[in-house]
Structures are given as C-alpha cells and as structure tokens.
C-alpha cells in the first residue's frame, strides 16, 4: 500500500510513474475494484468547497499528483520519490507497456465522436492494443434506466480498465458511483487526455510541464473556460498552503 501526504485535507499518493503502473497492474491481476483520480490544484480546490469531492478523492485507490505544486509539496513533506503522474502520460505508459499483456480498454467520455477518434489513434500508435468499447455520454443527467444500460454495456465488453474522460469533478463523481457496479478492476479519470491523444488539443511544452507553468499554457489556449479556475484558484491555493505549513489550519487525514 502506497503512502499519502496531506494537501488541504486531500490525501495525495506518494507515487511516481513506475509505482503507479505497478499498483494498477496488481489491481488488474488480483481483479480488485479501484478508481484513480488524477488530481492537481484544481481538484484540491474543488475539495475545499465540496465535501463529497474531498471524500471521493480520499476513498480512491490512488490520487496521483497531477501538477508540479503537489509534487513539490510531497517532497517538502519528505516523500523524496514522489513525481508527477500526469493523466495523458499515465494513459500512454499503460497502453505502451501493457499491450503485450492483452489488457482490455474501454473509453468512456469526451464529446461525440472523440472516443472513436481516440480509439483509432491508439490502435495506430500501439498495434495489438485491445480497445473493446467506446461511449460518449450526453451532457445531461442520465436516468437510472439509462445508467443501468451503460453499466450493462460496459460489463458486456469485459474491460480491465475503463478510461473516463468527463473532466473534474464530473469524472470523479462518476467513478465513485460506478466502482464495484462495473466489473472492470480499474477506473481511471483522465479528463483532457482524450482530446490530447485524439490530436484535438495541444499539450504544453515539456519545460512548462516540469516548471509548473502548464496552467499558463492551458489558460492561453482556453481563456474563456479556464480563467476563473486559474486566476482565482491558484492564489487562494498558495494562501491556504501557507496556512497549512505554518500550522494555522490543520486538516485531518481521512484515508
């Protein structure tokens, strides 16, 4: 069992890419039912105003540090081996390293046509990969009957991993609701990875990812959608972290 460190009440996994791959491989081998949240500053800040989201993160099998601020905080808290486990990278590594094992993948999420395009791109990039189904759900809330049909559809495909691309916090709520009801051992919420790997959006240059300025790149590409998230959340996150570091506010470990 991997350790976690406390970031404003969210238990971030003390993990790196190799360890994440090993943990997920173990879940599939043992056929356990787990979900993975890929969590950056945005996910942590959502958890400050939504107790359900905080609990969903803390009940996840793994909460990967998706963003350099969380990696730096992990190292500050003496978790020396922690490193960024970014959703698109995790998806790429699993597809590349475990295609030979015959793991079965299901793509759930994205706009209409996106999961099908992603399936085509992944099959080109990773010959032999088994993508056993795709589905783009409507943006509206699903009825119980529709939800049951989706569960049956996914279970009939018998995937080992369900990749969920619904954005935060929608994908986290969906995984928490469906873990155990879906027979797939692993659900992984990767958000924008669907658009990145389908070739519909550009990723930030590697130097921006490593230096902690990826948010600036994303803001420049989608200012209308993201300006509130970054220009409000980032300064508030820094303020709250300073309070936590200096013991002005304490957060209980709930995982």
PDB file of C-alpha atoms in Angstrom:
ATOM      1  CA  UNK A   1       0.000   0.000   0.000  1.00  0.00           C
ATOM      2  CA  UNK A   2       1.486   3.343  -1.010  1.00  0.00           C
ATOM      3  CA  UNK A   3       1.664   6.270   1.406  1.00  0.00           C
ATOM      4  CA  UNK A   4      -0.159   9.582   1.096  1.00  0.00           C
ATOM      5  CA  UNK A   5       0.562  13.155   2.144  1.00  0.00           C
ATOM      6  CA  UNK A   6      -1.992  15.717   3.217  1.00  0.00           C
ATOM      7  CA  UNK A   7      -2.680  18.676   0.927  1.00  0.00           C
ATOM      8  CA  UNK A   8      -5.528  20.752   2.378  1.00  0.00           C
ATOM      9  CA  UNK A   9      -7.294  17.608   3.547  1.00  0.00           C
ATOM     10  CA  UNK A  10      -6.813  15.612   0.334  1.00  0.00           C
ATOM     11  CA  UNK A  11      -4.589  12.541   0.570  1.00  0.00           C
ATOM     12  CA  UNK A  12      -2.229  12.747  -2.406  1.00  0.00           C
ATOM     13  CA  UNK A  13      -0.485   9.469  -3.222  1.00  0.00           C
ATOM     14  CA  UNK A  14       3.263   9.432  -2.673  1.00  0.00           C
ATOM     15  CA  UNK A  15       3.879   7.895  -6.030  1.00  0.00           C
ATOM     16  CA  UNK A  16       5.778   8.083  -9.304  1.00  0.00           C
ATOM     17  CA  UNK A  17       5.023   6.640 -12.725  1.00  0.00           C
ATOM     18  CA  UNK A  18       6.704   3.263 -12.203  1.00  0.00           C
ATOM     19  CA  UNK A  19       4.992   2.728  -8.870  1.00  0.00           C
ATOM     20  CA  UNK A  20       1.624   3.809 -10.296  1.00  0.00           C
ATOM     21  CA  UNK A  21       1.981   1.282 -13.129  1.00  0.00           C
ATOM     22  CA  UNK A  22       2.902  -1.474 -10.683  1.00  0.00           C
ATOM     23  CA  UNK A  23      -0.056  -0.725  -8.387  1.00  0.00           C
ATOM     24  CA  UNK A  24      -2.552  -0.670 -11.265  1.00  0.00           C
ATOM     25  CA  UNK A  25      -1.100  -3.881 -12.719  1.00  0.00           C
ATOM     26  CA  UNK A  26      -1.552  -5.518  -9.318  1.00  0.00           C
ATOM     27  CA  UNK A  27      -5.194  -4.467  -9.106  1.00  0.00           C
ATOM     28  CA  UNK A  28      -5.902  -5.958 -12.518  1.00  0.00           C
ATOM     29  CA  UNK A  29      -4.055  -9.182 -11.715  1.00  0.00           C
ATOM     30  CA  UNK A  30      -5.996  -9.598  -8.450  1.00  0.00           C
ATOM     31  CA  UNK A  31      -9.210  -8.310 -10.050  1.00  0.00           C
ATOM     32  CA  UNK A  32      -9.775  -5.687  -7.384  1.00  0.00           C
ATOM     33  CA  UNK A  33     -12.232  -2.808  -7.844  1.00  0.00           C
ATOM     34  CA  UNK A  34     -10.457   0.553  -7.629  1.00  0.00           C
ATOM     35  CA  UNK A  35     -10.606   4.005  -9.151  1.00  0.00           C
ATOM     36  CA  UNK A  36      -7.817   6.508  -9.746  1.00  0.00           C
ATOM     37  CA  UNK A  37      -8.180  10.274  -9.557  1.00  0.00           C
ATOM     38  CA  UNK A  38      -5.601  12.388 -11.376  1.00  0.00           C
ATOM     39  CA  UNK A  39      -5.509  15.430  -9.126  1.00  0.00           C
ATOM     40  CA  UNK A  40      -3.905  18.843  -9.444  1.00  0.00           C
ATOM     41  CA  UNK A  41      -4.532  22.168  -7.757  1.00  0.00           C
ATOM     42  CA  UNK A  42      -7.987  22.341  -9.362  1.00  0.00           C
ATOM     43  CA  UNK A  43      -9.107  19.056  -7.794  1.00  0.00           C
ATOM     44  CA  UNK A  44      -7.740  20.025  -4.381  1.00  0.00           C
ATOM     45  CA  UNK A  45      -9.503  23.384  -4.523  1.00  0.00           C
ATOM     46  CA  UNK A  46     -12.781  21.783  -5.592  1.00  0.00           C
ATOM     47  CA  UNK A  47     -12.455  19.689  -2.434  1.00  0.00           C
ATOM     48  CA  UNK A  48     -12.364  22.814  -0.250  1.00  0.00           C
ATOM     49  CA  UNK A  49     -15.945  23.742  -1.103  1.00  0.00           C
ATOM     50  CA  UNK A  50     -17.391  20.300  -1.841  1.00  0.00           C
ATOM     51  CA  UNK A  51     -17.125  17.731   0.937  1.00  0.00           C
ATOM     52  CA  UNK A  52     -18.340  14.942  -1.352  1.00  0.00           C
ATOM     53  CA  UNK A  53     -15.477  15.562  -3.779  1.00  0.00           C
ATOM     54  CA  UNK A  54     -12.958  15.528  -0.934  1.00  0.00           C
ATOM     55  CA  UNK A  55     -14.344  12.195   0.271  1.00  0.00           C
ATOM     56  CA  UNK A  56     -14.292  10.794  -3.264  1.00  0.00           C
ATOM     57  CA  UNK A  57     -10.598  11.642  -3.563  1.00  0.00           C
ATOM     58  CA  UNK A  58      -9.808  10.214  -0.156  1.00  0.00           C
ATOM     59  CA  UNK A  59     -11.645   6.968  -0.897  1.00  0.00           C
ATOM     60  CA  UNK A  60      -9.862   6.483  -4.240  1.00  0.00           C
ATOM     61  CA  UNK A  61      -7.390   3.669  -4.646  1.00  0.00           C
ATOM     62  CA  UNK A  62      -4.862   6.228  -5.849  1.00  0.00           C
ATOM     63  CA  UNK A  63      -4.753  10.033  -6.061  1.00  0.00           C
ATOM     64  CA  UNK A  64      -1.904  10.867  -8.388  1.00  0.00           C
ATOM     65  CA  UNK A  65      -0.118  14.254  -8.173  1.00  0.00           C
ATOM     66  CA  UNK A  66      -1.078  15.823 -11.496  1.00  0.00           C
ATOM     67  CA  UNK A  67       0.863  19.044 -11.282  1.00  0.00           C
ATOM     68  CA  UNK A  68       4.236  20.180 -10.009  1.00  0.00           C
ATOM     69  CA  UNK A  69       2.877  22.122  -6.980  1.00  0.00           C
ATOM     70  CA  UNK A  70       1.654  18.823  -5.497  1.00  0.00           C
ATOM     71  CA  UNK A  71       4.962  17.136  -6.310  1.00  0.00           C
ATOM     72  CA  UNK A  72       6.867  19.948  -4.570  1.00  0.00           C
ATOM     73  CA  UNK A  73       4.608  19.682  -1.522  1.00  0.00           C
ATOM     74  CA  UNK A  74       5.187  15.935  -1.391  1.00  0.00           C
ATOM     75  CA  UNK A  75       8.944  16.407  -1.419  1.00  0.00           C
ATOM     76  CA  UNK A  76       8.621  19.171   1.181  1.00  0.00           C
ATOM     77  CA  UNK A  77       6.861  16.591   3.347  1.00  0.00           C
ATOM     78  CA  UNK A  78       9.825  14.192   2.952  1.00  0.00           C
ATOM     79  CA  UNK A  79       8.311  11.985   0.256  1.00  0.00           C
ATOM     80  CA  UNK A  80      11.502  12.009  -1.775  1.00  0.00           C
ATOM     81  CA  UNK A  81      10.423   9.632  -4.542  1.00  0.00           C
ATOM     82  CA  UNK A  82       7.165  11.349  -5.443  1.00  0.00           C
ATOM     83  CA  UNK A  83       6.936  12.581  -9.010  1.00  0.00           C
ATOM     84  CA  UNK A  84       4.273  13.840 -11.347  1.00  0.00           C
ATOM     85  CA  UNK A  85       1.841  11.235 -12.658  1.00  0.00           C
ATOM     86  CA  UNK A  86       0.050  13.163 -15.380  1.00  0.00           C
ATOM     87  CA  UNK A  87      -3.134  11.695 -16.880  1.00  0.00           C
ATOM     88  CA  UNK A  88      -2.067  11.693 -20.557  1.00  0.00           C
ATOM     89  CA  UNK A  89       1.328  10.224 -19.611  1.00  0.00           C
ATOM     90  CA  UNK A  90      -0.260   7.508 -17.466  1.00  0.00           C
ATOM     91  CA  UNK A  91      -2.560   6.556 -20.317  1.00  0.00           C
ATOM     92  CA  UNK A  92       0.354   6.414 -22.757  1.00  0.00           C
ATOM     93  CA  UNK A  93       2.539   4.339 -20.422  1.00  0.00           C
ATOM     94  CA  UNK A  94      -0.183   1.792 -19.669  1.00  0.00           C
ATOM     95  CA  UNK A  95      -1.040   1.408 -23.341  1.00  0.00           C
ATOM     96  CA  UNK A  96       2.623   1.054 -24.290  1.00  0.00           C
ATOM     97  CA  UNK A  97       3.779  -1.255 -21.509  1.00  0.00           C
ATOM     98  CA  UNK A  98       0.751  -3.490 -21.056  1.00  0.00           C
ATOM     99  CA  UNK A  99      -0.494  -4.078 -24.602  1.00  0.00           C
ATOM    100  CA  UNK A 100       1.518  -7.296 -24.628  1.00  0.00           C
ATOM    101  CA  UNK A 101      -0.424  -8.477 -21.563  1.00  0.00           C
ATOM    102  CA  UNK A 102      -3.639  -8.237 -23.519  1.00  0.00           C
ATOM    103  CA  UNK A 103      -5.376  -5.832 -21.151  1.00  0.00           C
ATOM    104  CA  UNK A 104      -8.737  -4.684 -22.422  1.00  0.00           C
ATOM    105  CA  UNK A 105      -9.594  -0.968 -22.524  1.00  0.00           C
ATOM    106  CA  UNK A 106     -12.907   0.899 -22.615  1.00  0.00           C
ATOM    107  CA  UNK A 107     -13.111   4.613 -23.486  1.00  0.00           C
ATOM    108  CA  UNK A 108     -15.959   6.434 -21.712  1.00  0.00           C
ATOM    109  CA  UNK A 109     -16.357  10.186 -22.162  1.00  0.00           C
ATOM    110  CA  UNK A 110     -15.412  13.013 -24.466  1.00  0.00           C
ATOM    111  CA  UNK A 111     -17.586  14.868 -26.939  1.00  0.00           C
ATOM    112  CA  UNK A 112     -19.462  12.960 -29.605  1.00  0.00           C
ATOM    113  CA  UNK A 113     -17.017  11.194 -31.895  1.00  0.00           C
ATOM    114  CA  UNK A 114     -13.981  11.794 -29.646  1.00  0.00           C
ATOM    115  CA  UNK A 115     -13.702   8.317 -28.078  1.00  0.00           C
ATOM    116  CA  UNK A 116     -13.972   6.727 -31.513  1.00  0.00           C
ATOM    117  CA  UNK A 117     -11.236   9.006 -32.844  1.00  0.00           C
ATOM    118  CA  UNK A 118      -9.119   8.252 -29.777  1.00  0.00           C
ATOM    119  CA  UNK A 119      -9.610   4.523 -30.314  1.00  0.00           C
ATOM    120  CA  UNK A 120      -8.337   4.868 -33.882  1.00  0.00           C
ATOM    121  CA  UNK A 121      -5.296   6.889 -32.808  1.00  0.00           C
ATOM    122  CA  UNK A 122      -4.376   4.480 -30.009  1.00  0.00           C
ATOM    123  CA  UNK A 123      -4.700   1.469 -32.305  1.00  0.00           C
ATOM    124  CA  UNK A 124      -2.335   3.148 -34.769  1.00  0.00           C
ATOM    125  CA  UNK A 125       0.172   4.002 -32.042  1.00  0.00           C
ATOM    126  CA  UNK A 126       0.018   0.703 -30.139  1.00  0.00           C
ATOM    127  CA  UNK A 127      -0.503  -2.190 -32.577  1.00  0.00           C
ATOM    128  CA  UNK A 128      -2.321  -5.058 -30.893  1.00  0.00           C
ATOM    129  CA  UNK A 129      -3.987  -2.941 -28.227  1.00  0.00           C
ATOM    130  CA  UNK A 130      -7.445  -4.219 -27.266  1.00  0.00           C
ATOM    131  CA  UNK A 131      -9.976  -1.389 -27.106  1.00  0.00           C
ATOM    132  CA  UNK A 132     -13.250  -3.200 -26.538  1.00  0.00           C
ATOM    133  CA  UNK A 133     -15.695  -0.305 -26.494  1.00  0.00           C
ATOM    134  CA  UNK A 134     -16.315   3.439 -26.647  1.00  0.00           C
ATOM    135  CA  UNK A 135     -19.152   5.647 -25.486  1.00  0.00           C
ATOM    136  CA  UNK A 136     -19.724   9.397 -25.361  1.00  0.00           C
ATOM    137  CA  UNK A 137     -22.459  10.092 -22.793  1.00  0.00           C
ATOM    138  CA  UNK A 138     -24.835  13.039 -23.164  1.00  0.00           C
ATOM    139  CA  UNK A 139     -24.087  16.155 -21.105  1.00  0.00           C
ATOM    140  CA  UNK A 140     -27.428  15.953 -19.320  1.00  0.00           C
ATOM    141  CA  UNK A 141     -28.048  13.808 -16.247  1.00  0.00           C
ATOM    142  CA  UNK A 142     -28.826  10.187 -17.089  1.00  0.00           C
ATOM    143  CA  UNK A 143     -31.928   8.409 -15.885  1.00  0.00           C
ATOM    144  CA  UNK A 144     -31.480   5.309 -13.707  1.00  0.00           C
ATOM    145  CA  UNK A 145     -32.604   3.176 -16.641  1.00  0.00           C
ATOM    146  CA  UNK A 146     -30.045   4.768 -18.988  1.00  0.00           C
ATOM    147  CA  UNK A 147     -27.328   4.343 -16.383  1.00  0.00           C
ATOM    148  CA  UNK A 148     -28.114   0.659 -15.948  1.00  0.00           C
ATOM    149  CA  UNK A 149     -27.923   0.163 -19.716  1.00  0.00           C
ATOM    150  CA  UNK A 150     -24.489   1.786 -19.775  1.00  0.00           C
ATOM    151  CA  UNK A 151     -23.267  -0.391 -16.919  1.00  0.00           C
ATOM    152  CA  UNK A 152     -24.500  -3.495 -18.734  1.00  0.00           C
ATOM    153  CA  UNK A 153     -22.910  -2.338 -21.993  1.00  0.00           C
ATOM    154  CA  UNK A 154     -19.510  -1.798 -20.373  1.00  0.00           C
ATOM    155  CA  UNK A 155     -19.667  -5.037 -18.381  1.00  0.00           C
ATOM    156  CA  UNK A 156     -20.557  -7.000 -21.524  1.00  0.00           C
ATOM    157  CA  UNK A 157     -17.352  -5.685 -23.136  1.00  0.00           C
ATOM    158  CA  UNK A 158     -15.311  -7.107 -20.208  1.00  0.00           C
ATOM    159  CA  UNK A 159     -12.653  -4.368 -19.987  1.00  0.00           C
ATOM    160  CA  UNK A 160      -9.801  -4.410 -17.494  1.00  0.00           C
ATOM    161  CA  UNK A 161      -9.525  -0.604 -17.500  1.00  0.00           C
ATOM    162  CA  UNK A 162     -12.254   1.965 -18.075  1.00  0.00           C
ATOM    163  CA  UNK A 163     -10.743   5.307 -19.068  1.00  0.00           C
ATOM    164  CA  UNK A 164     -13.059   8.141 -18.032  1.00  0.00           C
ATOM    165  CA  UNK A 165     -12.811  11.499 -19.805  1.00  0.00           C
ATOM    166  CA  UNK A 166     -15.520  13.692 -18.297  1.00  0.00           C
ATOM    167  CA  UNK A 167     -13.421  16.481 -16.690  1.00  0.00           C
ATOM    168  CA  UNK A 168     -13.150  17.293 -12.981  1.00  0.00           C
ATOM    169  CA  UNK A 169     -15.224  16.892 -10.824  1.00  0.00           C
ATOM    170  CA  UNK A 170     -17.779  15.099 -13.011  1.00  0.00           C
ATOM    171  CA  UNK A 171     -15.492  12.148 -13.730  1.00  0.00           C
ATOM    172  CA  UNK A 172     -14.635  11.694 -10.052  1.00  0.00           C
ATOM    173  CA  UNK A 173     -18.321  11.548  -9.111  1.00  0.00           C
ATOM    174  CA  UNK A 174     -18.983   9.064 -11.920  1.00  0.00           C
ATOM    175  CA  UNK A 175     -16.161   6.730 -10.898  1.00  0.00           C
ATOM    176  CA  UNK A 176     -17.137   6.770  -7.215  1.00  0.00           C
ATOM    177  CA  UNK A 177     -20.727   5.957  -8.154  1.00  0.00           C
ATOM    178  CA  UNK A 178     -19.803   3.119 -10.512  1.00  0.00           C
ATOM    179  CA  UNK A 179     -16.820   1.414  -8.866  1.00  0.00           C
ATOM    180  CA  UNK A 180     -17.952  -2.059  -7.877  1.00  0.00           C
ATOM    181  CA  UNK A 181     -21.023  -1.849 -10.118  1.00  0.00           C
ATOM    182  CA  UNK A 182     -18.700  -2.079 -13.082  1.00  0.00           C
ATOM    183  CA  UNK A 183     -16.814  -5.359 -13.226  1.00  0.00           C
ATOM    184  CA  UNK A 184     -13.650  -3.746 -14.605  1.00  0.00           C
ATOM    185  CA  UNK A 185     -10.912  -3.792 -11.955  1.00  0.00           C
ATOM    186  CA  UNK A 186      -9.758  -0.225 -12.631  1.00  0.00           C
ATOM    187  CA  UNK A 187     -11.423   3.076 -13.492  1.00  0.00           C
ATOM    188  CA  UNK A 188      -9.082   5.973 -14.301  1.00  0.00           C
ATOM    189  CA  UNK A 189     -10.263   9.571 -14.720  1.00  0.00           C
ATOM    190  CA  UNK A 190      -8.007  11.274 -17.246  1.00  0.00           C
ATOM    191  CA  UNK A 191     -10.073  14.267 -18.409  1.00  0.00           C
ATOM    192  CA  UNK A 192      -8.360  16.152 -21.235  1.00  0.00           C
ATOM    193  CA  UNK A 193      -6.201  13.128 -22.138  1.00  0.00           C
ATOM    194  CA  UNK A 194      -8.963  12.090 -24.537  1.00  0.00           C
ATOM    195  CA  UNK A 195      -8.594  15.319 -26.519  1.00  0.00           C
ATOM    196  CA  UNK A 196      -4.789  15.326 -26.294  1.00  0.00           C
ATOM    197  CA  UNK A 197      -4.294  11.767 -27.524  1.00  0.00           C
ATOM    198  CA  UNK A 198      -7.008  12.156 -30.163  1.00  0.00           C
ATOM    199  CA  UNK A 199      -4.996  15.072 -31.560  1.00  0.00           C
ATOM    200  CA  UNK A 200      -7.709  17.665 -30.881  1.00  0.00           C
ATOM    201  CA  UNK A 201      -5.766  19.775 -28.365  1.00  0.00           C
ATOM    202  CA  UNK A 202      -2.094  20.570 -27.913  1.00  0.00           C
ATOM    203  CA  UNK A 203      -0.236  19.808 -24.716  1.00  0.00           C
ATOM    204  CA  UNK A 204       2.052  22.301 -23.066  1.00  0.00           C
ATOM    205  CA  UNK A 205       5.774  22.052 -23.936  1.00  0.00           C
ATOM    206  CA  UNK A 206       7.660  19.696 -21.649  1.00  0.00           C
ATOM    207  CA  UNK A 207       9.619  22.531 -19.994  1.00  0.00           C
ATOM    208  CA  UNK A 208       6.342  24.200 -18.970  1.00  0.00           C
ATOM    209  CA  UNK A 209       5.016  20.918 -17.561  1.00  0.00           C
ATOM    210  CA  UNK A 210       8.148  20.409 -15.472  1.00  0.00           C
ATOM    211  CA  UNK A 211       8.443  24.010 -14.274  1.00  0.00           C
ATOM    212  CA  UNK A 212       4.867  24.274 -13.022  1.00  0.00           C
ATOM    213  CA  UNK A 213       3.683  26.702 -15.713  1.00  0.00           C
ATOM    214  CA  UNK A 214       1.440  24.325 -17.633  1.00  0.00           C
ATOM    215  CA  UNK A 215      -1.574  26.186 -16.231  1.00  0.00           C
ATOM    216  CA  UNK A 216      -0.404  29.304 -18.090  1.00  0.00           C
ATOM    217  CA  UNK A 217      -0.281  27.419 -21.384  1.00  0.00           C
ATOM    218  CA  UNK A 218      -3.765  25.984 -20.867  1.00  0.00           C
ATOM    219  CA  UNK A 219      -5.103  29.394 -19.854  1.00  0.00           C
ATOM    220  CA  UNK A 220      -3.712  30.907 -23.055  1.00  0.00           C
ATOM    221  CA  UNK A 221      -5.386  28.229 -25.190  1.00  0.00           C
ATOM    222  CA  UNK A 222      -8.795  28.269 -23.420  1.00  0.00           C
ATOM    223  CA  UNK A 223      -9.063  31.622 -21.635  1.00  0.00           C
ATOM    224  CA  UNK A 224     -12.852  31.869 -21.517  1.00  0.00           C
ATOM    225  CA  UNK A 225     -13.272  28.422 -19.970  1.00  0.00           C
ATOM    226  CA  UNK A 226     -10.296  28.407 -17.614  1.00  0.00           C
ATOM    227  CA  UNK A 227      -9.626  31.973 -16.435  1.00  0.00           C
ATOM    228  CA  UNK A 228     -11.764  31.674 -13.313  1.00  0.00           C
ATOM    229  CA  UNK A 229     -10.186  28.348 -12.389  1.00  0.00           C
ATOM    230  CA  UNK A 230      -6.592  29.538 -12.570  1.00  0.00           C
ATOM    231  CA  UNK A 231      -6.726  33.215 -11.653  1.00  0.00           C
ATOM    232  CA  UNK A 232      -8.924  32.583  -8.645  1.00  0.00           C
ATOM    233  CA  UNK A 233      -7.819  29.127  -7.516  1.00  0.00           C
ATOM    234  CA  UNK A 234      -4.048  29.473  -7.813  1.00  0.00           C
ATOM    235  CA  UNK A 235      -3.561  32.476  -5.465  1.00  0.00           C
ATOM    236  CA  UNK A 236      -6.064  31.026  -2.979  1.00  0.00           C
ATOM    237  CA  UNK A 237      -4.272  27.669  -3.081  1.00  0.00           C
ATOM    238  CA  UNK A 238      -0.952  29.342  -2.214  1.00  0.00           C
ATOM    239  CA  UNK A 239      -2.583  31.230   0.662  1.00  0.00           C
ATOM    240  CA  UNK A 240      -4.182  28.070   2.100  1.00  0.00           C
ATOM    241  CA  UNK A 241      -0.963  26.056   1.741  1.00  0.00           C
ATOM    242  CA  UNK A 242       0.986  28.715   3.677  1.00  0.00           C
ATOM    243  CA  UNK A 243      -1.614  28.461   6.449  1.00  0.00           C
ATOM    244  CA  UNK A 244      -1.262  24.668   6.498  1.00  0.00           C
ATOM    245  CA  UNK A 245       2.537  24.727   6.506  1.00  0.00           C
ATOM    246  CA  UNK A 246       2.679  27.131   9.430  1.00  0.00           C
ATOM    247  CA  UNK A 247       0.046  25.212  11.391  1.00  0.00           C
ATOM    248  CA  UNK A 248      -2.575  27.964  11.194  1.00  0.00           C
ATOM    249  CA  UNK A 249      -5.077  25.445   9.817  1.00  0.00           C
ATOM    250  CA  UNK A 250      -4.951  21.706  10.373  1.00  0.00           C
ATOM    251  CA  UNK A 251      -6.525  19.074   8.149  1.00  0.00           C
ATOM    252  CA  UNK A 252      -7.347  15.578   9.342  1.00  0.00           C
ATOM    253  CA  UNK A 253      -6.130  12.505   7.462  1.00  0.00           C
ATOM    254  CA  UNK A 254      -9.277  10.776   6.207  1.00  0.00           C
ATOM    255  CA  UNK A 255      -7.904   7.953   4.092  1.00  0.00           C
TER     256      UNK A 255
END
